[in-house]
mmCIF file of C-alpha atoms in Angstrom:
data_model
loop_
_atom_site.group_PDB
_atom_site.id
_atom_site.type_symbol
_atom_site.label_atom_id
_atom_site.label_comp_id
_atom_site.label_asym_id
_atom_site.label_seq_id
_atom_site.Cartn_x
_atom_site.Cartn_y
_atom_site.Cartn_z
ATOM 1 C CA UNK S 1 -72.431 89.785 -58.038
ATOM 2 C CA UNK S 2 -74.835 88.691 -61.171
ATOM 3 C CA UNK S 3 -74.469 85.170 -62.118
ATOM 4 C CA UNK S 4 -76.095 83.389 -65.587
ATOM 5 C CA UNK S 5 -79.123 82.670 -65.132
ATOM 6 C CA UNK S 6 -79.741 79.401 -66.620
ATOM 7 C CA UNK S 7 -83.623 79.905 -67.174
ATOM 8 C CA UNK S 8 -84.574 82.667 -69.485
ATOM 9 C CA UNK S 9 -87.520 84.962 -68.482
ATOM 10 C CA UNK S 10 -88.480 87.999 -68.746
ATOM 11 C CA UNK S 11 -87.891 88.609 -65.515
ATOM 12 C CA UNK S 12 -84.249 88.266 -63.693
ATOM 13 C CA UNK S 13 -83.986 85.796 -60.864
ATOM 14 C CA UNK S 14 -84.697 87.781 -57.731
ATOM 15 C CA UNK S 15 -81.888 87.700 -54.919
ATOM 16 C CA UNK S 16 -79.343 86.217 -57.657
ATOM 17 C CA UNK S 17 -80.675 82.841 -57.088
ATOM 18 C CA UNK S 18 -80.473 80.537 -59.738
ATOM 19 C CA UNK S 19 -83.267 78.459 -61.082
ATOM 20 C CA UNK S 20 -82.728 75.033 -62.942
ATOM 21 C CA UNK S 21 -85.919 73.312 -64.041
ATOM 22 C CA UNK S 22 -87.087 72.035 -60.752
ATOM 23 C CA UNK S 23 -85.307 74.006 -58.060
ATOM 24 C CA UNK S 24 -84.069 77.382 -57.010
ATOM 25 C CA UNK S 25 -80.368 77.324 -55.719
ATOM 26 C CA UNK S 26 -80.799 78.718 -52.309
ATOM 27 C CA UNK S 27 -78.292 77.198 -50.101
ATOM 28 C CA UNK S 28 -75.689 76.739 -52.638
ATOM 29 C CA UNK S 29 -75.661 80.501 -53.305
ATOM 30 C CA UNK S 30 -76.132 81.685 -50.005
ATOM 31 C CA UNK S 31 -72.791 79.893 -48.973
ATOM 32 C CA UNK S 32 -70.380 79.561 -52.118
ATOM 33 C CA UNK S 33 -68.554 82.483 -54.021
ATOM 34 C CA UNK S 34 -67.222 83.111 -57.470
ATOM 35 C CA UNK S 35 -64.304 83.839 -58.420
ATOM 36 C CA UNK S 36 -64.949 87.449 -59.463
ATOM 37 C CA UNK S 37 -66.326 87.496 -55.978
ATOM 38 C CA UNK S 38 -63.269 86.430 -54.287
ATOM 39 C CA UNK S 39 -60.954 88.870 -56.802
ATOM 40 C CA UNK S 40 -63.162 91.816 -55.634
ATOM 41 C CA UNK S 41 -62.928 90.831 -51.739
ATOM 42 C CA UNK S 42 -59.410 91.559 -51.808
ATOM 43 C CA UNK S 43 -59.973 95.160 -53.225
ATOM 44 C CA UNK S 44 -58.971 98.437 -51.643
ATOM 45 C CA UNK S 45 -59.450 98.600 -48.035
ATOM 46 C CA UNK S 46 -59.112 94.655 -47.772
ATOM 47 C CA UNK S 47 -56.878 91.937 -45.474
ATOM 48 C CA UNK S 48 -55.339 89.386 -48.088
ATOM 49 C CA UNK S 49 -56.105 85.804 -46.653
ATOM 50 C CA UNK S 50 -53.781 84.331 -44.365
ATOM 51 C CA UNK S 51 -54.685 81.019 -44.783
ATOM 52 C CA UNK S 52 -56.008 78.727 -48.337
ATOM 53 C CA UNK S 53 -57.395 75.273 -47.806
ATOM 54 C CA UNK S 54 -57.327 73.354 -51.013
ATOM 55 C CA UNK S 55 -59.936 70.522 -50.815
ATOM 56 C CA UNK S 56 -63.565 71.443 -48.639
ATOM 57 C CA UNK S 57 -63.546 67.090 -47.857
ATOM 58 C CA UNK S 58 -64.134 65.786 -45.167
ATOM 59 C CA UNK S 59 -60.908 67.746 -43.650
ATOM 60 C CA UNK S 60 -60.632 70.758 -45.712
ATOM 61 C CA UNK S 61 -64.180 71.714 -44.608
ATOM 62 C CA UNK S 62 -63.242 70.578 -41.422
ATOM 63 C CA UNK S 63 -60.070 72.799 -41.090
ATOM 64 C CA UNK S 64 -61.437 75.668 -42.476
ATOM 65 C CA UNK S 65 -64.081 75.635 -40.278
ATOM 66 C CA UNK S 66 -61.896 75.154 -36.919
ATOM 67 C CA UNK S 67 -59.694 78.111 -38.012
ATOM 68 C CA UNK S 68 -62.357 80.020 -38.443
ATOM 69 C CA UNK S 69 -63.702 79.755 -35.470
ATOM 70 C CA UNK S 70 -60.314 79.502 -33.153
ATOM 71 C CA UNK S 71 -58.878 82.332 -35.135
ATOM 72 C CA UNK S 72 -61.673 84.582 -34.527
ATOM 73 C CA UNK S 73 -59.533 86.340 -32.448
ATOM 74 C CA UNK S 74 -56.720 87.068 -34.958
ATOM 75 C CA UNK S 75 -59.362 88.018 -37.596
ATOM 76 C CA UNK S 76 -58.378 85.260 -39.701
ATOM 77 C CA UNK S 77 -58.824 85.198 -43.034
ATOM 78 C CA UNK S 78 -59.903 82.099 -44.897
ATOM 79 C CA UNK S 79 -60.234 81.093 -48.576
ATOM 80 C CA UNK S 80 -61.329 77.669 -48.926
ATOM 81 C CA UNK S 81 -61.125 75.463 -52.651
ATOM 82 C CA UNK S 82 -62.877 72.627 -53.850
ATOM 83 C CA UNK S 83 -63.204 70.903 -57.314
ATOM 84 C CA UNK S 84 -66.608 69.700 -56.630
ATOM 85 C CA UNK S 85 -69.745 72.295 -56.236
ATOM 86 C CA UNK S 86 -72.232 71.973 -53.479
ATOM 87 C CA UNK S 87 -74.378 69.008 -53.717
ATOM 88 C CA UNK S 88 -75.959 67.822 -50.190
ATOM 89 C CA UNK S 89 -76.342 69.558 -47.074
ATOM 90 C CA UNK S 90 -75.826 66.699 -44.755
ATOM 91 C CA UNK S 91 -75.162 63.168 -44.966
ATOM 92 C CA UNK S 92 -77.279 61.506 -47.404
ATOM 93 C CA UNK S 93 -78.588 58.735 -44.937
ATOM 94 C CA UNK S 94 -80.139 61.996 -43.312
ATOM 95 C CA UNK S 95 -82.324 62.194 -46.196
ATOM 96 C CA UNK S 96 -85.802 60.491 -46.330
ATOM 97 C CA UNK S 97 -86.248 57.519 -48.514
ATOM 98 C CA UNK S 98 -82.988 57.170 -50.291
ATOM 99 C CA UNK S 99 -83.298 60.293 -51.463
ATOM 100 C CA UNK S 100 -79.726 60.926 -52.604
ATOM 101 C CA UNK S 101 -80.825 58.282 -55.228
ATOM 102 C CA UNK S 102 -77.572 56.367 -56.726
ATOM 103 C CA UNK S 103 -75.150 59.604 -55.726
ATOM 104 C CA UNK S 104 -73.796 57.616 -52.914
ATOM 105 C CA UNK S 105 -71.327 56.116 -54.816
ATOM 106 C CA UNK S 106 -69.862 55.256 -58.963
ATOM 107 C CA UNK S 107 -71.417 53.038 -61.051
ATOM 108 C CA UNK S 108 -68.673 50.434 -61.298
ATOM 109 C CA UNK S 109 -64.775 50.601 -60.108
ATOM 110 C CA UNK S 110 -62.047 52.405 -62.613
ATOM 111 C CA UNK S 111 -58.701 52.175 -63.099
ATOM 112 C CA UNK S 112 -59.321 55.579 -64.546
ATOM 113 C CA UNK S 113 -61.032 57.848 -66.494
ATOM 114 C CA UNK S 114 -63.026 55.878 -69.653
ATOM 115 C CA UNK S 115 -64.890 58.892 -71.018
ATOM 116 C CA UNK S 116 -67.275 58.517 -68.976
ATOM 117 C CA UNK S 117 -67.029 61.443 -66.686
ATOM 118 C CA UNK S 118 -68.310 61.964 -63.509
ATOM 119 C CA UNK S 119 -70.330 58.767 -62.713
ATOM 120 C CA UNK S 120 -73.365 59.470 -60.613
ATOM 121 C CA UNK S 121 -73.264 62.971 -60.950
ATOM 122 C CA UNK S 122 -70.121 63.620 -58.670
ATOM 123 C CA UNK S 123 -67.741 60.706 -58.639
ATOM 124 C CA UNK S 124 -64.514 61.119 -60.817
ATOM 125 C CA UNK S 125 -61.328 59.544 -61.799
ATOM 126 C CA UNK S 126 -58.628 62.179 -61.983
ATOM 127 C CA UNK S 127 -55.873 59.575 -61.844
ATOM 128 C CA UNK S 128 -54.546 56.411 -63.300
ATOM 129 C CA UNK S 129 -53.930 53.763 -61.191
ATOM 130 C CA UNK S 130 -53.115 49.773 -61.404
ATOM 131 C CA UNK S 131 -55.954 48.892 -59.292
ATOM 132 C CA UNK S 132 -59.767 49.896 -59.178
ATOM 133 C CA UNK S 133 -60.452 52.283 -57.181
ATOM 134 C CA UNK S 134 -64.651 54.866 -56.794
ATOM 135 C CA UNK S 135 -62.645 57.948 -57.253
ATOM 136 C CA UNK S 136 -63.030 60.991 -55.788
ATOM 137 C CA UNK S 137 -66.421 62.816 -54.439
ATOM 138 C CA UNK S 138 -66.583 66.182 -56.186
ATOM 139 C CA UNK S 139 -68.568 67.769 -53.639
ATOM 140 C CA UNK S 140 -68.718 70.192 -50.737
ATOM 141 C CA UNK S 141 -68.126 67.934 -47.883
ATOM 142 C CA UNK S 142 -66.815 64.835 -49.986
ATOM 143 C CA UNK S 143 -66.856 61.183 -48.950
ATOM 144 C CA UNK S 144 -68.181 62.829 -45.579
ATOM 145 C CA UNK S 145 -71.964 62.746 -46.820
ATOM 146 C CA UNK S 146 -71.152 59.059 -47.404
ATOM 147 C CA UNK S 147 -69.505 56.941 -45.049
ATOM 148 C CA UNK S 148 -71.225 54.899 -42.481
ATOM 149 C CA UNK S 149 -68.348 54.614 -40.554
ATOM 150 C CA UNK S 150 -65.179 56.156 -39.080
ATOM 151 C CA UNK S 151 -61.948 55.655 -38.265
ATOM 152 C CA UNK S 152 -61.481 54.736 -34.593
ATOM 153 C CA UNK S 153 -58.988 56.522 -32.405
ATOM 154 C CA UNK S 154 -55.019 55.477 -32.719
ATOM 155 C CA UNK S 155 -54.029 53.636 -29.600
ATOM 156 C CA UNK S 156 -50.630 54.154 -27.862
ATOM 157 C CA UNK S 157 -48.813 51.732 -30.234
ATOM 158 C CA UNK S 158 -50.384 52.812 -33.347
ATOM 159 C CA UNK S 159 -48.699 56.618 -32.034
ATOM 160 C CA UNK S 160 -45.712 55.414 -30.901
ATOM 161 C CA UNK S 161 -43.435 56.466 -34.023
ATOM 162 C CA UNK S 162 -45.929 59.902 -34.244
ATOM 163 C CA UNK S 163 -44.395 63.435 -33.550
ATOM 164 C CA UNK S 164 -44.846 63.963 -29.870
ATOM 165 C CA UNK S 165 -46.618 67.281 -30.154
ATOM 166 C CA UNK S 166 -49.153 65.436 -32.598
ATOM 167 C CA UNK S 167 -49.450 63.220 -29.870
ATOM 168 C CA UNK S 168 -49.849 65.183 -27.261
ATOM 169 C CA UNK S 169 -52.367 66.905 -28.558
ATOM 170 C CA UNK S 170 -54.343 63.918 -29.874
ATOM 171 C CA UNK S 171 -54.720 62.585 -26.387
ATOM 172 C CA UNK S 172 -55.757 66.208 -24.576
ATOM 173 C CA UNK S 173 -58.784 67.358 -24.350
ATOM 174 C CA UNK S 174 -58.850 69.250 -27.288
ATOM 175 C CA UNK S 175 -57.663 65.829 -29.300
ATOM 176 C CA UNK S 176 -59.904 62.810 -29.553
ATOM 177 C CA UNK S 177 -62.007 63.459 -26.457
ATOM 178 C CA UNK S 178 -63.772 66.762 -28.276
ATOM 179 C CA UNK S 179 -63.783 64.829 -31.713
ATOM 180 C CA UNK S 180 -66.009 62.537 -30.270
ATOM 181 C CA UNK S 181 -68.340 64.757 -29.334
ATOM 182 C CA UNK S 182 -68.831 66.538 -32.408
ATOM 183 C CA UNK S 183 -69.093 63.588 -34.664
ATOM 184 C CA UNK S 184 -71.420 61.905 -31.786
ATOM 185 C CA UNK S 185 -69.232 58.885 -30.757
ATOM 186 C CA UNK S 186 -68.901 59.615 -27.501
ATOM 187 C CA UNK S 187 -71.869 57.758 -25.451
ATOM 188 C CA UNK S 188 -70.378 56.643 -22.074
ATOM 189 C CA UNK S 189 -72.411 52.669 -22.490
ATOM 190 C CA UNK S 190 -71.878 50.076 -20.671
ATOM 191 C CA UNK S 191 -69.363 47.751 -22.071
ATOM 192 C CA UNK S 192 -67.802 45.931 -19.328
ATOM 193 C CA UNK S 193 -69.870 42.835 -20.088
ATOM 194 C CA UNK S 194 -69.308 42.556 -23.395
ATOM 195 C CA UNK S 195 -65.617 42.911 -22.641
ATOM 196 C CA UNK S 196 -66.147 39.734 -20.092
ATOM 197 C CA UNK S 197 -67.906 37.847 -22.612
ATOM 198 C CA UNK S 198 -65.352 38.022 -25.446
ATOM 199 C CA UNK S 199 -62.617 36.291 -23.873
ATOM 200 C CA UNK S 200 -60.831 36.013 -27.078
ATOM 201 C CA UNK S 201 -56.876 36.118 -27.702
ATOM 202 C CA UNK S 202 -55.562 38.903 -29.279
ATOM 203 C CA UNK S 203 -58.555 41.254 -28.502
ATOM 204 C CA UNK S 204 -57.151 44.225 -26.697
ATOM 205 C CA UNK S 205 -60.260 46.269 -26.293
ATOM 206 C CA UNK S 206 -64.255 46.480 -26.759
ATOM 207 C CA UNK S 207 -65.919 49.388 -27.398
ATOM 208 C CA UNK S 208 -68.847 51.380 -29.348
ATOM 209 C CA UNK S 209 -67.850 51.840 -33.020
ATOM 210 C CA UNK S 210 -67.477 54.820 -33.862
ATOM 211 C CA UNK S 211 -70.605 55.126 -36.371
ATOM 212 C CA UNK S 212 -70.740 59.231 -35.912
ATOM 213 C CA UNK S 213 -74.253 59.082 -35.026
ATOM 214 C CA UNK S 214 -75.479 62.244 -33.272
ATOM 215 C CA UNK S 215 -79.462 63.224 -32.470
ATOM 216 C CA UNK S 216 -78.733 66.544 -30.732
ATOM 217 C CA UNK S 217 -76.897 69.518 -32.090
ATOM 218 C CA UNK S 218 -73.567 70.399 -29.847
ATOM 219 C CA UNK S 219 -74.544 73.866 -29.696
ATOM 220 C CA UNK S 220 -77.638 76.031 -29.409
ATOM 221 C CA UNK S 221 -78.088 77.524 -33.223
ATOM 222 C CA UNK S 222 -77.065 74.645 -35.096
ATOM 223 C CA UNK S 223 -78.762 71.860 -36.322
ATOM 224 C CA UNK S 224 -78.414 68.034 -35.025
ATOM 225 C CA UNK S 225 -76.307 66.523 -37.476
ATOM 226 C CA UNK S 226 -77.690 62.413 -37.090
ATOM 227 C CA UNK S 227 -75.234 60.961 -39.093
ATOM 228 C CA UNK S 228 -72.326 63.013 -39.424
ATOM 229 C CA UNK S 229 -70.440 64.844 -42.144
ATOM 230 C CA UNK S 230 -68.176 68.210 -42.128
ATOM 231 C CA UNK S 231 -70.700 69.950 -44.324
ATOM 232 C CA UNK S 232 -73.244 71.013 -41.506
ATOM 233 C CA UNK S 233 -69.930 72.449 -40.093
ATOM 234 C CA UNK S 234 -68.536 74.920 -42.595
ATOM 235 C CA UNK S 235 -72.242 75.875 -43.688
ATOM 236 C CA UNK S 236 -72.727 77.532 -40.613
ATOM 237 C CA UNK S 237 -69.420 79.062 -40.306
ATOM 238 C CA UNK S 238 -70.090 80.448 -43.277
ATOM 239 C CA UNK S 239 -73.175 82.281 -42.455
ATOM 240 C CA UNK S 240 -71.762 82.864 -39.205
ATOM 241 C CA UNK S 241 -69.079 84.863 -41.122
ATOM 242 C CA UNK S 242 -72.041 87.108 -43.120
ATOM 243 C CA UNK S 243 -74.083 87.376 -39.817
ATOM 244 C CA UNK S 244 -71.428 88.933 -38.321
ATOM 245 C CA UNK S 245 -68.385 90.318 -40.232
ATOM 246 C CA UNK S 246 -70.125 91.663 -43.546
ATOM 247 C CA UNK S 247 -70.193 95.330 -42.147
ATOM 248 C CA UNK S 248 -68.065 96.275 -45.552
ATOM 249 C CA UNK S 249 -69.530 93.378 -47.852
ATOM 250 C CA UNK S 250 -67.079 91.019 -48.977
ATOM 251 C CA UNK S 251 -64.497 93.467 -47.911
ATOM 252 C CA UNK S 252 -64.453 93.052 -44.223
ATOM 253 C CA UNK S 253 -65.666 88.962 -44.676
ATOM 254 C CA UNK S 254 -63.221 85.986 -43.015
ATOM 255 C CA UNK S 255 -64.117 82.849 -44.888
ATOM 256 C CA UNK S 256 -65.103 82.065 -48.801
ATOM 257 C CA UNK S 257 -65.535 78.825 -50.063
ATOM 258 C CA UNK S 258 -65.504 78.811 -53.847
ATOM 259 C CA UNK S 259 -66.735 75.735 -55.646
ATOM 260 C CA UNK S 260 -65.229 74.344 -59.071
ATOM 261 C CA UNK S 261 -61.472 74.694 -58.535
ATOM 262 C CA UNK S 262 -58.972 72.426 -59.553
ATOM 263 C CA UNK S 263 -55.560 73.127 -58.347
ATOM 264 C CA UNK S 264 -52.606 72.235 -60.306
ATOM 265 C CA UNK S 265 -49.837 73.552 -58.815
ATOM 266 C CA UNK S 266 -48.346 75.210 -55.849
ATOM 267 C CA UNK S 267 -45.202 77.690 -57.201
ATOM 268 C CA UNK S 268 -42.969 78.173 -54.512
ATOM 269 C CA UNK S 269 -40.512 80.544 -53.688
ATOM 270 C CA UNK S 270 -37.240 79.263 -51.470
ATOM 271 C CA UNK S 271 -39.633 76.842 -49.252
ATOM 272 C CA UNK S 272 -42.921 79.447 -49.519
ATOM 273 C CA UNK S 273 -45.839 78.941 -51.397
ATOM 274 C CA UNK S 274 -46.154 82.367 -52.874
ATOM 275 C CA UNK S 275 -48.915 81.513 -55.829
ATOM 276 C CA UNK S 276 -51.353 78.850 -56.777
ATOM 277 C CA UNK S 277 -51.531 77.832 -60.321
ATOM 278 C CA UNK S 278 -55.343 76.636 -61.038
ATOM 279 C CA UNK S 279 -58.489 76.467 -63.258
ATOM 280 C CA UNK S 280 -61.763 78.114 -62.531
ATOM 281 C CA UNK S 281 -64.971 76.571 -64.424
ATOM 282 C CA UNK S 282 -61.692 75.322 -67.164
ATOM 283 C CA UNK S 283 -60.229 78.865 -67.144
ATOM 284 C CA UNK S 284 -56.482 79.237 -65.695
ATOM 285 C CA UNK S 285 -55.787 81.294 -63.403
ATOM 286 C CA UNK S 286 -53.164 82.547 -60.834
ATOM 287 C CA UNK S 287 -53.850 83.292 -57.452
ATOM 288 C CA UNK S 288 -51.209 85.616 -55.790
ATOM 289 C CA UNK S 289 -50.421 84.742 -52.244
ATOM 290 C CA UNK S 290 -49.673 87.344 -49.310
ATOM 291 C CA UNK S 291 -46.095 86.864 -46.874
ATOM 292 C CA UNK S 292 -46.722 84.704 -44.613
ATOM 293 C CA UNK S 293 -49.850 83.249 -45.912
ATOM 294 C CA UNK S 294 -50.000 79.722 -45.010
ATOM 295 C CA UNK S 295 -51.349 76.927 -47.771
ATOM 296 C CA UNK S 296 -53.210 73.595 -46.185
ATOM 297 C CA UNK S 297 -53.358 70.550 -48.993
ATOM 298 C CA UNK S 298 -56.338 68.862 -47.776
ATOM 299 C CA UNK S 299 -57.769 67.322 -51.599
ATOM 300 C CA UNK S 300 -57.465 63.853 -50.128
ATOM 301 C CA UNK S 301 -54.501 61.521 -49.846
ATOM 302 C CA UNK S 302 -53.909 60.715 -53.809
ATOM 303 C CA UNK S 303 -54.249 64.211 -54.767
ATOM 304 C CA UNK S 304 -52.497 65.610 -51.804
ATOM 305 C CA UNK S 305 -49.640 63.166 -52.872
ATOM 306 C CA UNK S 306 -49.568 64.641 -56.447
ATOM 307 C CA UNK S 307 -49.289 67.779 -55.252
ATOM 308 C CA UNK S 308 -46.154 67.401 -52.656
ATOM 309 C CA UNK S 309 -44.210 65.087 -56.009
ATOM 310 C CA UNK S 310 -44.992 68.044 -58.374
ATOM 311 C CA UNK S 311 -44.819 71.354 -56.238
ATOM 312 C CA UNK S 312 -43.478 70.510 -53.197
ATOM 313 C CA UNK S 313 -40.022 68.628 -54.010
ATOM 314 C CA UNK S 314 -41.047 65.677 -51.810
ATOM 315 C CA UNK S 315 -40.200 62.075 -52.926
ATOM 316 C CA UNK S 316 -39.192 61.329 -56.554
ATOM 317 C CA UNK S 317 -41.447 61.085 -59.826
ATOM 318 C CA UNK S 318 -39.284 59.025 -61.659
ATOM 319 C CA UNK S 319 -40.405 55.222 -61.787
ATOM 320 C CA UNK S 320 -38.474 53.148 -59.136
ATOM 321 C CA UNK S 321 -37.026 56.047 -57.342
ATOM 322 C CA UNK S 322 -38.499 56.102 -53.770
ATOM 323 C CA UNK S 323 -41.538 57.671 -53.506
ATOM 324 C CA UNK S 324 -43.494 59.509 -50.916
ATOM 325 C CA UNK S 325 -43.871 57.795 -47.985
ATOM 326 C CA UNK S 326 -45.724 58.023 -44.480
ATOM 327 C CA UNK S 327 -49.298 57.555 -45.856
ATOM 328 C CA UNK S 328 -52.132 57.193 -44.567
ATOM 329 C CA UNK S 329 -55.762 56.170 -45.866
ATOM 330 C CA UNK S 330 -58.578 54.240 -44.310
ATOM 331 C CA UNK S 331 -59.318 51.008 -45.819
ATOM 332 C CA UNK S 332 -62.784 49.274 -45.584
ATOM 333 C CA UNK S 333 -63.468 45.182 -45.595
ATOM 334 C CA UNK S 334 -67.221 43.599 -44.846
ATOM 335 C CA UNK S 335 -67.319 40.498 -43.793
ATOM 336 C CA UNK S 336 -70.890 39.188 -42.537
ATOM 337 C CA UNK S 337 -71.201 36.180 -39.934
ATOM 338 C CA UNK S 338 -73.955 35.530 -38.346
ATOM 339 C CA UNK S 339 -74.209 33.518 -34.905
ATOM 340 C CA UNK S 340 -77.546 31.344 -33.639
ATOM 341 C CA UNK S 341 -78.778 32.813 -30.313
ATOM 342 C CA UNK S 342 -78.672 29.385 -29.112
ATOM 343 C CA UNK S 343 -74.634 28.669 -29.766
ATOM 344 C CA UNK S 344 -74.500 32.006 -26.651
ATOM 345 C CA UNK S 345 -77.205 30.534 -24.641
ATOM 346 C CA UNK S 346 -79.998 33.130 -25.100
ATOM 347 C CA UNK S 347 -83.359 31.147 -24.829
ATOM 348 C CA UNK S 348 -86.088 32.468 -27.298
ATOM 349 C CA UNK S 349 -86.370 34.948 -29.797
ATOM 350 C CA UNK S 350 -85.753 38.543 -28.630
ATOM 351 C CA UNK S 351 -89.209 40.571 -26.927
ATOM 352 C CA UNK S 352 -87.550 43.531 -28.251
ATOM 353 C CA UNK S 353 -85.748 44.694 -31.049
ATOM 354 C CA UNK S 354 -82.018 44.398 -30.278
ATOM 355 C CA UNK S 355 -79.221 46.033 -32.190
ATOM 356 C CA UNK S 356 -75.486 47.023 -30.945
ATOM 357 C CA UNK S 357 -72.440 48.242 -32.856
ATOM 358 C CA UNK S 358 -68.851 47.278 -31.835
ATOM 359 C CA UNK S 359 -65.547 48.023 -32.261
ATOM 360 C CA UNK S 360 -62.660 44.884 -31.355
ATOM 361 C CA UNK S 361 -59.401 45.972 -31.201
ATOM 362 C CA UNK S 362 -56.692 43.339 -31.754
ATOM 363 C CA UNK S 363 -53.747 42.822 -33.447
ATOM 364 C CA UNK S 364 -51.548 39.653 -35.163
ATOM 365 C CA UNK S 365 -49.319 41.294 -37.766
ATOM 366 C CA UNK S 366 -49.567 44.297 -38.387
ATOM 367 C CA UNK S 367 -52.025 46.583 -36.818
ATOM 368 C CA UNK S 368 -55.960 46.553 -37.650
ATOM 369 C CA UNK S 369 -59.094 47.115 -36.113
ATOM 370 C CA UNK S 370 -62.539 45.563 -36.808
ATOM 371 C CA UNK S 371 -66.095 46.960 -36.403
ATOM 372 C CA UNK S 372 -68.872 44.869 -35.749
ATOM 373 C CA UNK S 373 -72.457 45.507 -35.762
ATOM 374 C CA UNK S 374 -75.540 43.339 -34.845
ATOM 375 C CA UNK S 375 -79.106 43.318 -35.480
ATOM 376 C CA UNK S 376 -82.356 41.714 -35.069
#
């Protein structure tokens, strides 16, 4: 379908690509829809979706691009939402020579939103909240193209009050063990000397951090990732979907991921989600759900929160009333110490370059982990 061009000519852009000043937007094109895309897919002749991620994060992208590919079977449907546009297509420390620039993260902290809009192109502040906070990464793929880092596996007494399906399925083979793989965690090194050599109270466990590093692709056809983010991973299911299910166009497609969406609300009927109230490029609109479609919130903890308090009947909105609860978000601290070769008995500077990344599990009060990485 024709979209503005945003360079005049007198010529149209060929392939309805557009052009800015310096770039023609291939890949952004080639894997996002419009809306008037999405209303015409579910013309005459069309399957409504079954499924509608809201968020394409870290986990929405993520999601979306696991039931596409496990629900092949089924012939899924998926419609997939993001506020954000399409900005990188893998993690920016993947790019040569800093060349993400300052996008990797706000200018300064906000407690929210001082006029100044989107701060390095992508980060907002669509909240108000009593302590600083970055915001949220408008983008395909979210705080996935920036983290360095990733949450490490929960042990058996982090899971203990879980559901035991969740559980159980965390801790199969399907669970953790195939996570690690994808995001390139999984190593098999050596650590059974470091674990001797750390003979420190409290420390459960020594192992490689999990710093989602990866050099070869998991599969023939797609690309190494290096460091990882869920973007690589619903850009190819997404022209996996055109390779092979556009027979019909749009009609006979599985999965659309359609870029500037803010959802506002989810309008329920009994305990369904039959409709979606949202906004497309500022313009409301109403998206019409089929029986039995299923609706994932996946738009990141705070926003996912404001949804279940305003849509969803869970928890209380009125100050001092309890609250949602159950939460979970993962929390970064850096603290740098540095330790003389000579206080571990190493004679001499190194003959080669040494570097390791670790992960120390322990626990006091509370329950915590703590990464650490070292360098020469």
């Amino acid at each position: 379908m024709p979209i503005q061009e945003l360079i005049s000519g007198p010529n149209p852009a060929r392939d309805d690509v557009q052009q800015t000043a310096f770039t023609y937007d291939v890949v952004g094109r080639y894997i996002c829809n419009n809306w008037q895309e999405i209303t015409a897919a579910q013309g005459s002749g069309a399957y409504p979706f079954d499924v509608v991620v809201i968020g394409a994060g870290m986990f929405g992208a993520y999601c979306a691009e696991k039931l596409y590919r496990l629900g092949s079977a089924s012939a899924l449907r998926i419609l997939l939402l993001d506020a954000g546009a399409f900005l990188l297509q893998s993690h920016i420390q993947n790019l040569p020579q800093q060349l993400g620039g300052k996008v990797g993260g706000p200018s300064y902290l906000r407690t929210r939103d001082d006029a100044s809009g989107a701060q390095n192109v992508i980060w907002g502040m669509p909240w108000i909240s009593n302590e600083g906070f970055p915001g949220l990464a408008y983008c395909i793929g979210g705080r996935s193209l920036f983290w360095g880092g990733w949450s490490p596996p929960l042990t058996d007494a982090d899971l203990a009050n879980w559901p035991n399906d969740t559980t159980a399925y965390l801790k199969s083979a399907d669970g953790y063990p195939k996570t690690a793989e994808e995001i390139g965690t999984a190593t098999n090194a050596l650590t059974n000397a470091v674990n001797a050599a750390i003979p420190l109270d409290g420390i459960t466990e020594v192992n490689e951090a999990p710093l989602a590093v990866q050099g070869m692709p998991p599969r023939s056809g797609l690309f190494a990732f290096d460091k990882y983010s869920s973007a690589p991973f619903i850009m190819d299911a997404l022209r996996n979907d055109v390779s092979r299910n556009a027979a019909y166009g749009d009609l006979s497609r599985r999965i659309f991921l359609v870029p500037r969406v803010q959802v506002h609300r989810l309008n329920l009927t009994g305990n369904t989600v039959t409709s979606i109230d949202l906004s497309v490029e500022g313009a409301r609109q109403l998206l019409q759900l089929a029986s039995g479609c299923a609706v994932i919130v996946a738009n990141g903890t705070i926003e996912s929160t404001r949804l279940a308090l305003e849509s969803l009947g869970v928890g209380s909105l009125q100050f001092g009333s309890p609250r949602v609860g159950n939460l979970m978000a993962h929390l970064r601290s850096n603290i740098t110490v540095r330790i003389k070769r000579t206080a571990l008995g190493l004679a001499g500077p190194p003959t080669e370059v040494e570097t390791t990344a670790l992960i120390l599990r322990g626990s006091t009060m509370g329950r915590r982990h703590v990464e650490h990485g070292s360098g020469h």
